[in-house]
Coordinates of C-alpha atoms in Angstrom, one line a residue:
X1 CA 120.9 -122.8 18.0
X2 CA 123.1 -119.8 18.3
X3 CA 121.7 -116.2 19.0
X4 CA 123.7 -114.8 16.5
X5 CA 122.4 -116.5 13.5
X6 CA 118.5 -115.5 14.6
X7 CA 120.3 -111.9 14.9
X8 CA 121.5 -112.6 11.2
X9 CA 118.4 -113.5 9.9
X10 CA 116.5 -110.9 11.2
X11 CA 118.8 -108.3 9.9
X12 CA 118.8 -109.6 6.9
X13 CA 115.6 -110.3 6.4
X14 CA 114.8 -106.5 8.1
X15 CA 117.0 -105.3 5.0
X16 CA 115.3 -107.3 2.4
X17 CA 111.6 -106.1 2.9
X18 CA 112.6 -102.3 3.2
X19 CA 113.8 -102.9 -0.3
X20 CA 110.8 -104.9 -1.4
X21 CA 108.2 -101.9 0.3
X22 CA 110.7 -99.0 -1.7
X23 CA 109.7 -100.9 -5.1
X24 CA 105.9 -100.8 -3.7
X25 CA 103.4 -104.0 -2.7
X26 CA 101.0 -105.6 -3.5
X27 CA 98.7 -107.6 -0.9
X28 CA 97.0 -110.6 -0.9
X29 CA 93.9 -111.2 1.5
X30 CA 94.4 -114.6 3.6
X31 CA 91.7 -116.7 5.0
X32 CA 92.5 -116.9 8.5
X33 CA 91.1 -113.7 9.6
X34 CA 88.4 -110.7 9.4
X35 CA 88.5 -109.9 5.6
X36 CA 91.3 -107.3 5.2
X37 CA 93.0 -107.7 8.4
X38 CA 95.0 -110.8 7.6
X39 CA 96.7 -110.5 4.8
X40 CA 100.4 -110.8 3.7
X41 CA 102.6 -109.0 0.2
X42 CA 105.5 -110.2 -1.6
X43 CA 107.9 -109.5 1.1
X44 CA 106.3 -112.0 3.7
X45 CA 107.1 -114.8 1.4
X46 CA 110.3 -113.7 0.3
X47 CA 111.2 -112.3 3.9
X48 CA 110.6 -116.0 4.4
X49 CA 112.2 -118.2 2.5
X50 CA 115.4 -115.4 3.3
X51 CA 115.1 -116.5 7.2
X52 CA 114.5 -120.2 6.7
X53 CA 117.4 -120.5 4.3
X54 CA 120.2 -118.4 7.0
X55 CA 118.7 -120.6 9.7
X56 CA 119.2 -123.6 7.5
X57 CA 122.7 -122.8 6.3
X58 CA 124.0 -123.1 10.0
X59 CA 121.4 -125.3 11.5
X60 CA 119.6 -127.7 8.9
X61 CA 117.9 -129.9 11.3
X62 CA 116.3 -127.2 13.0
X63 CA 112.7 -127.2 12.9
X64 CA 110.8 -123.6 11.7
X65 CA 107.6 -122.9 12.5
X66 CA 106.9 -119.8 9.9
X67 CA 104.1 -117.6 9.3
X68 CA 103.1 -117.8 6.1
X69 CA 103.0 -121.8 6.1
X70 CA 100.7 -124.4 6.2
X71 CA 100.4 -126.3 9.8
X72 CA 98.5 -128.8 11.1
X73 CA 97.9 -126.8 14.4
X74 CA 100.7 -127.9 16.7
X75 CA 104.0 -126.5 17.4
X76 CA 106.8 -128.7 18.2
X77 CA 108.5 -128.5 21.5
X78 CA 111.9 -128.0 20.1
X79 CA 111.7 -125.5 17.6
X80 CA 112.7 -121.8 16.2
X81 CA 109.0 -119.6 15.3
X82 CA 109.8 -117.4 12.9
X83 CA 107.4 -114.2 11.8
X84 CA 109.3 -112.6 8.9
X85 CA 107.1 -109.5 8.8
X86 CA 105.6 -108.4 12.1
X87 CA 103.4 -105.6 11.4
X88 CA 102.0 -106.3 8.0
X89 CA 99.3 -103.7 8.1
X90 CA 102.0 -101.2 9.5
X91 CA 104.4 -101.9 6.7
X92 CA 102.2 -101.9 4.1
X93 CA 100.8 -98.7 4.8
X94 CA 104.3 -97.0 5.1
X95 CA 104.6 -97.1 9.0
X96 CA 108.3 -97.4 11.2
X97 CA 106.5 -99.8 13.9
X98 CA 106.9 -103.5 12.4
X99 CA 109.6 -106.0 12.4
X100 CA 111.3 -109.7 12.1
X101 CA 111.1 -111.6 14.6
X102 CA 112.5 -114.9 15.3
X103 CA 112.6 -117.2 19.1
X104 CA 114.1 -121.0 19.8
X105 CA 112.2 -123.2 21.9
X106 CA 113.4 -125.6 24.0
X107 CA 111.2 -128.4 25.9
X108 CA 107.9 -126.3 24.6
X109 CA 109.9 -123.0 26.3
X110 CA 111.1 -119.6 24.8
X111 CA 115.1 -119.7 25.4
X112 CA 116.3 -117.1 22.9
X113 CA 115.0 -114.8 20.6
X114 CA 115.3 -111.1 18.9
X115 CA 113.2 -108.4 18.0
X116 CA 114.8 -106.5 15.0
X117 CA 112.9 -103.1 13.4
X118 CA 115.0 -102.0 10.4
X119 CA 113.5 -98.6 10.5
X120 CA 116.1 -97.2 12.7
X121 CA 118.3 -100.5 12.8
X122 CA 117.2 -101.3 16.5
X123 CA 117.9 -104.8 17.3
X124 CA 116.6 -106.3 20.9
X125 CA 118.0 -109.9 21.9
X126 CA 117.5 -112.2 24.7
X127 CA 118.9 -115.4 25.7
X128 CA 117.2 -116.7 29.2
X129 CA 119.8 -115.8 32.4
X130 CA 121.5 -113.6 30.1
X131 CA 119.3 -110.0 30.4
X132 CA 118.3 -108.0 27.2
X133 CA 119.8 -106.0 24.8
X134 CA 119.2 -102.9 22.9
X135 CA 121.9 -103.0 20.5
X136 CA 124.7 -102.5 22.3
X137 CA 122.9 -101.8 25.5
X138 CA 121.2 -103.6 28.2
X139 CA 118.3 -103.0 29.8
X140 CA 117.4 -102.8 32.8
X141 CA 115.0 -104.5 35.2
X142 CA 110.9 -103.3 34.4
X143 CA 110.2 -100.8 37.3
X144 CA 106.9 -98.9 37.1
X145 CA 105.9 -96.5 39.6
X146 CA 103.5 -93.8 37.8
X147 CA 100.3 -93.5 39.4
X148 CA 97.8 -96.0 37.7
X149 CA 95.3 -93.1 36.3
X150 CA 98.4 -91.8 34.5
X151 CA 99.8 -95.1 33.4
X152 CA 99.7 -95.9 29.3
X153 CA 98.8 -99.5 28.7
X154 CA 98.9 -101.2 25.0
X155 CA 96.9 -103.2 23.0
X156 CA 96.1 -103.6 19.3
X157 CA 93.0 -102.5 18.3
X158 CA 90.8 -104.2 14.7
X159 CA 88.1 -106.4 13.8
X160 CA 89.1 -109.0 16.4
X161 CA 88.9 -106.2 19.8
X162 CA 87.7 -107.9 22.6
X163 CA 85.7 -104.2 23.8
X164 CA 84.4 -105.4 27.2
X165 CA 88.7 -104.9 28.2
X166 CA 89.0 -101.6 26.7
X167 CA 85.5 -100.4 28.5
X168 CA 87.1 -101.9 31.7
X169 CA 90.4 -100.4 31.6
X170 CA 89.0 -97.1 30.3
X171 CA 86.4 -97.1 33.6
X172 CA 89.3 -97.5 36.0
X173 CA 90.8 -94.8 34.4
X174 CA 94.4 -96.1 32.2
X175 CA 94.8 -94.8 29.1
X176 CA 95.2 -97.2 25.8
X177 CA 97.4 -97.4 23.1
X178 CA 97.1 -98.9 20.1
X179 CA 99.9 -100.4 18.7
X180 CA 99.2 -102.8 16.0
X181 CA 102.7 -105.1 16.5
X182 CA 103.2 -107.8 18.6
X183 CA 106.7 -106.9 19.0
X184 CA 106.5 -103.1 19.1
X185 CA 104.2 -103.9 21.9
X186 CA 107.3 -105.6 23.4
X187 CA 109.2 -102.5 22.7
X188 CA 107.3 -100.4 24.4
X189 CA 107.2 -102.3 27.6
X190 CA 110.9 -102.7 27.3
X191 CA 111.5 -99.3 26.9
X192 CA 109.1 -98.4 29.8
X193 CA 106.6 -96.2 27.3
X194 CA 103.7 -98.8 28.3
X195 CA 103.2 -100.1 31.8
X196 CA 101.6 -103.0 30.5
X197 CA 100.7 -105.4 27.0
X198 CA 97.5 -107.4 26.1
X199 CA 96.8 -109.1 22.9
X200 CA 93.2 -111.5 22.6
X201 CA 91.7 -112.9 19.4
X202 CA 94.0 -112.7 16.7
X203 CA 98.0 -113.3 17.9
X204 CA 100.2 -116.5 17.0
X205 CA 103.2 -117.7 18.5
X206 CA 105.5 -115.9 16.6
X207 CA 103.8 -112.6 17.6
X208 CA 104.2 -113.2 21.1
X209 CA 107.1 -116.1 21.7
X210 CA 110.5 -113.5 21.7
X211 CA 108.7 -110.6 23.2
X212 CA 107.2 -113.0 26.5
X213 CA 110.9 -114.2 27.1
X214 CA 112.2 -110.8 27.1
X215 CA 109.6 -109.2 29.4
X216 CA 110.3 -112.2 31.7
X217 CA 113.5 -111.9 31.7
X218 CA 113.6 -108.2 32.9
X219 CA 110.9 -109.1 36.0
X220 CA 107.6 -108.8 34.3
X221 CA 105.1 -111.2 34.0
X222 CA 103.7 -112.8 30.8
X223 CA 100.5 -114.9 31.0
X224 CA 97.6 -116.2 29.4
X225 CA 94.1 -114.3 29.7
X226 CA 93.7 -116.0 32.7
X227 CA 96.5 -115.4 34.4
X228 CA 98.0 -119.1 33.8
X229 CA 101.5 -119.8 32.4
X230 CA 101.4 -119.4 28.5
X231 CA 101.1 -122.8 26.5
X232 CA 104.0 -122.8 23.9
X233 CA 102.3 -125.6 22.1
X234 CA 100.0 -124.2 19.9
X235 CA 99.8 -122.0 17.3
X236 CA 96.9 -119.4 18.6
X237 CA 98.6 -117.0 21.4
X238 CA 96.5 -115.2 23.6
X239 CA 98.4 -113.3 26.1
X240 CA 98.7 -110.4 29.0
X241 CA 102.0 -108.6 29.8
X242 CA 102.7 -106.5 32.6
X243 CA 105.6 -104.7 34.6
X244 CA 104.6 -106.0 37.6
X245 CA 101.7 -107.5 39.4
X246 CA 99.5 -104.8 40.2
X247 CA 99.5 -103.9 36.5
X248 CA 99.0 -107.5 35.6
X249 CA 96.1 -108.0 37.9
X250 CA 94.6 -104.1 36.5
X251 CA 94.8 -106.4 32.8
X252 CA 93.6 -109.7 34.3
X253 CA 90.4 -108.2 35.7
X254 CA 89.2 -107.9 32.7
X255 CA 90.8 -110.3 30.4
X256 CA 89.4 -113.5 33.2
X257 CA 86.1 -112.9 31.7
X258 CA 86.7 -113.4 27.9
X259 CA 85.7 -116.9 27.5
X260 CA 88.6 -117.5 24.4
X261 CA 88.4 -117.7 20.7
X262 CA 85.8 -118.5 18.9
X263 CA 83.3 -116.8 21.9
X264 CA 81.4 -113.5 21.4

């Protein structure tokens, strides 16, 4: 896989579904989900087809896990995960936040990936040992040193809200973001607006695969709930970022107690 076609496809596809919204949407509820909070328009699908095909045209063995397919609940240790509208909700109501998002995987582990948000044309890329960049900029390493009490944390907030966290973090005093985009919750981080990301209850792998690698790569941590190294063979992704540990452990506190999906 080459990091310039995923940058390719995202563009692309970025391109194609500001089109699609200008001509207006229409949605379709899905079943996977709190009714009206997973759902998916025309420019999911043809988003797509757009991403697989680009992928395909350079790579045709590769396997893509997408979004709006039908799988059997595993994800393949060599693979490229592929969400070709990040931010449905966000779109759909006329919003800058979402994205396309694509990440390879390599022995069941993120190895590169981008983050593209046409609104704006900012593109983020990552290949692992090789930093991050902001177009035509790299970042820098994640340093956070604004007193805890003052420090902006992000989350996504809707039907699936785990509210024991929020109560928590809100009790010892951070303030909370809602953000609504796996991958503008990347953003943030990278950019050093949010000291730290959560997402419980309703995230997939292609929410979270690109945007994990990234704030890894720049010194912050990505886990699981529970503090464990995320499992990059399933489809569910439950996660915590953070800058550092301290801000990790302020997440974690809370997060250790959910007892996962499918528990009140």
């Amino acid at each position: 896989m080459d990091v310039k076609v995923l940058e390719d496809a995202a563009r692309r596809c970025g391109e194609l579904v500001l089109r699609i919204r200008e001509r207006g949407l229409h949605a379709e509820d899905k079943n996977d989900g709190p009714q009206g909070s997973h759902f998916l328009t025309e420019a999911d699908t043809e988003s797509q087809a757009l991403g697989i095909e680009i992928v395909h045209s350079s790579f045709p063995d590769e396997v893509m896990v997408a979004e709006e397919e039908e799988h059997a609940g595993g994800v393949s240790a060599d693979c490229t995960v592929f969400d070709p509208v990040d931010g449905t909700t966000v779109f759909y109501n006329g919003g800058r936040e979402f994205g396309v998002t694509l990440c390879t995987l390599r022995e069941a582990r993120p190895v590169m990936g981008v983050m593209y948000f046409p609104i704006g044309n900012v593109m983020f890329r990552c290949e692992r040992g090789k930093g991050v960049w902001m177009n035509d900029t790299q970042l820098a390493s994640l340093i956070w040193n604004r007193p805890l009490d003052k420090t902006l944390l992000g989350t996504d907030l809707g039907p699936w809200t785990i509210h024991s966290v929020i109560q928590g973090l809100n009790k010892d005093k951070f303030m909370i973001r809602s953000i609504l985009v796996g991958i503008y919750g990347a953003r943030a981080m990278l950019t050093q607006e949010t000291g730290a990301y959560w997402s419980l209850n309703a995230g997939s792998i292609w929410d979270g695969a690109a945007g994990s690698l990234m704030v890894e790569e720049l010194g912050g941590l990505a886990v699981d709930p529970w503090g464990k190294p995320i499992r990059w063979n399933t489809i569910a992704l439950d996660m915590v970022w953070a800058a550092n540990e301290e801000l990790a452990d302020a997440v974690l506190k809370y997060t250790r107690k959910w007892p996962g999906r499918g528990h009140s």
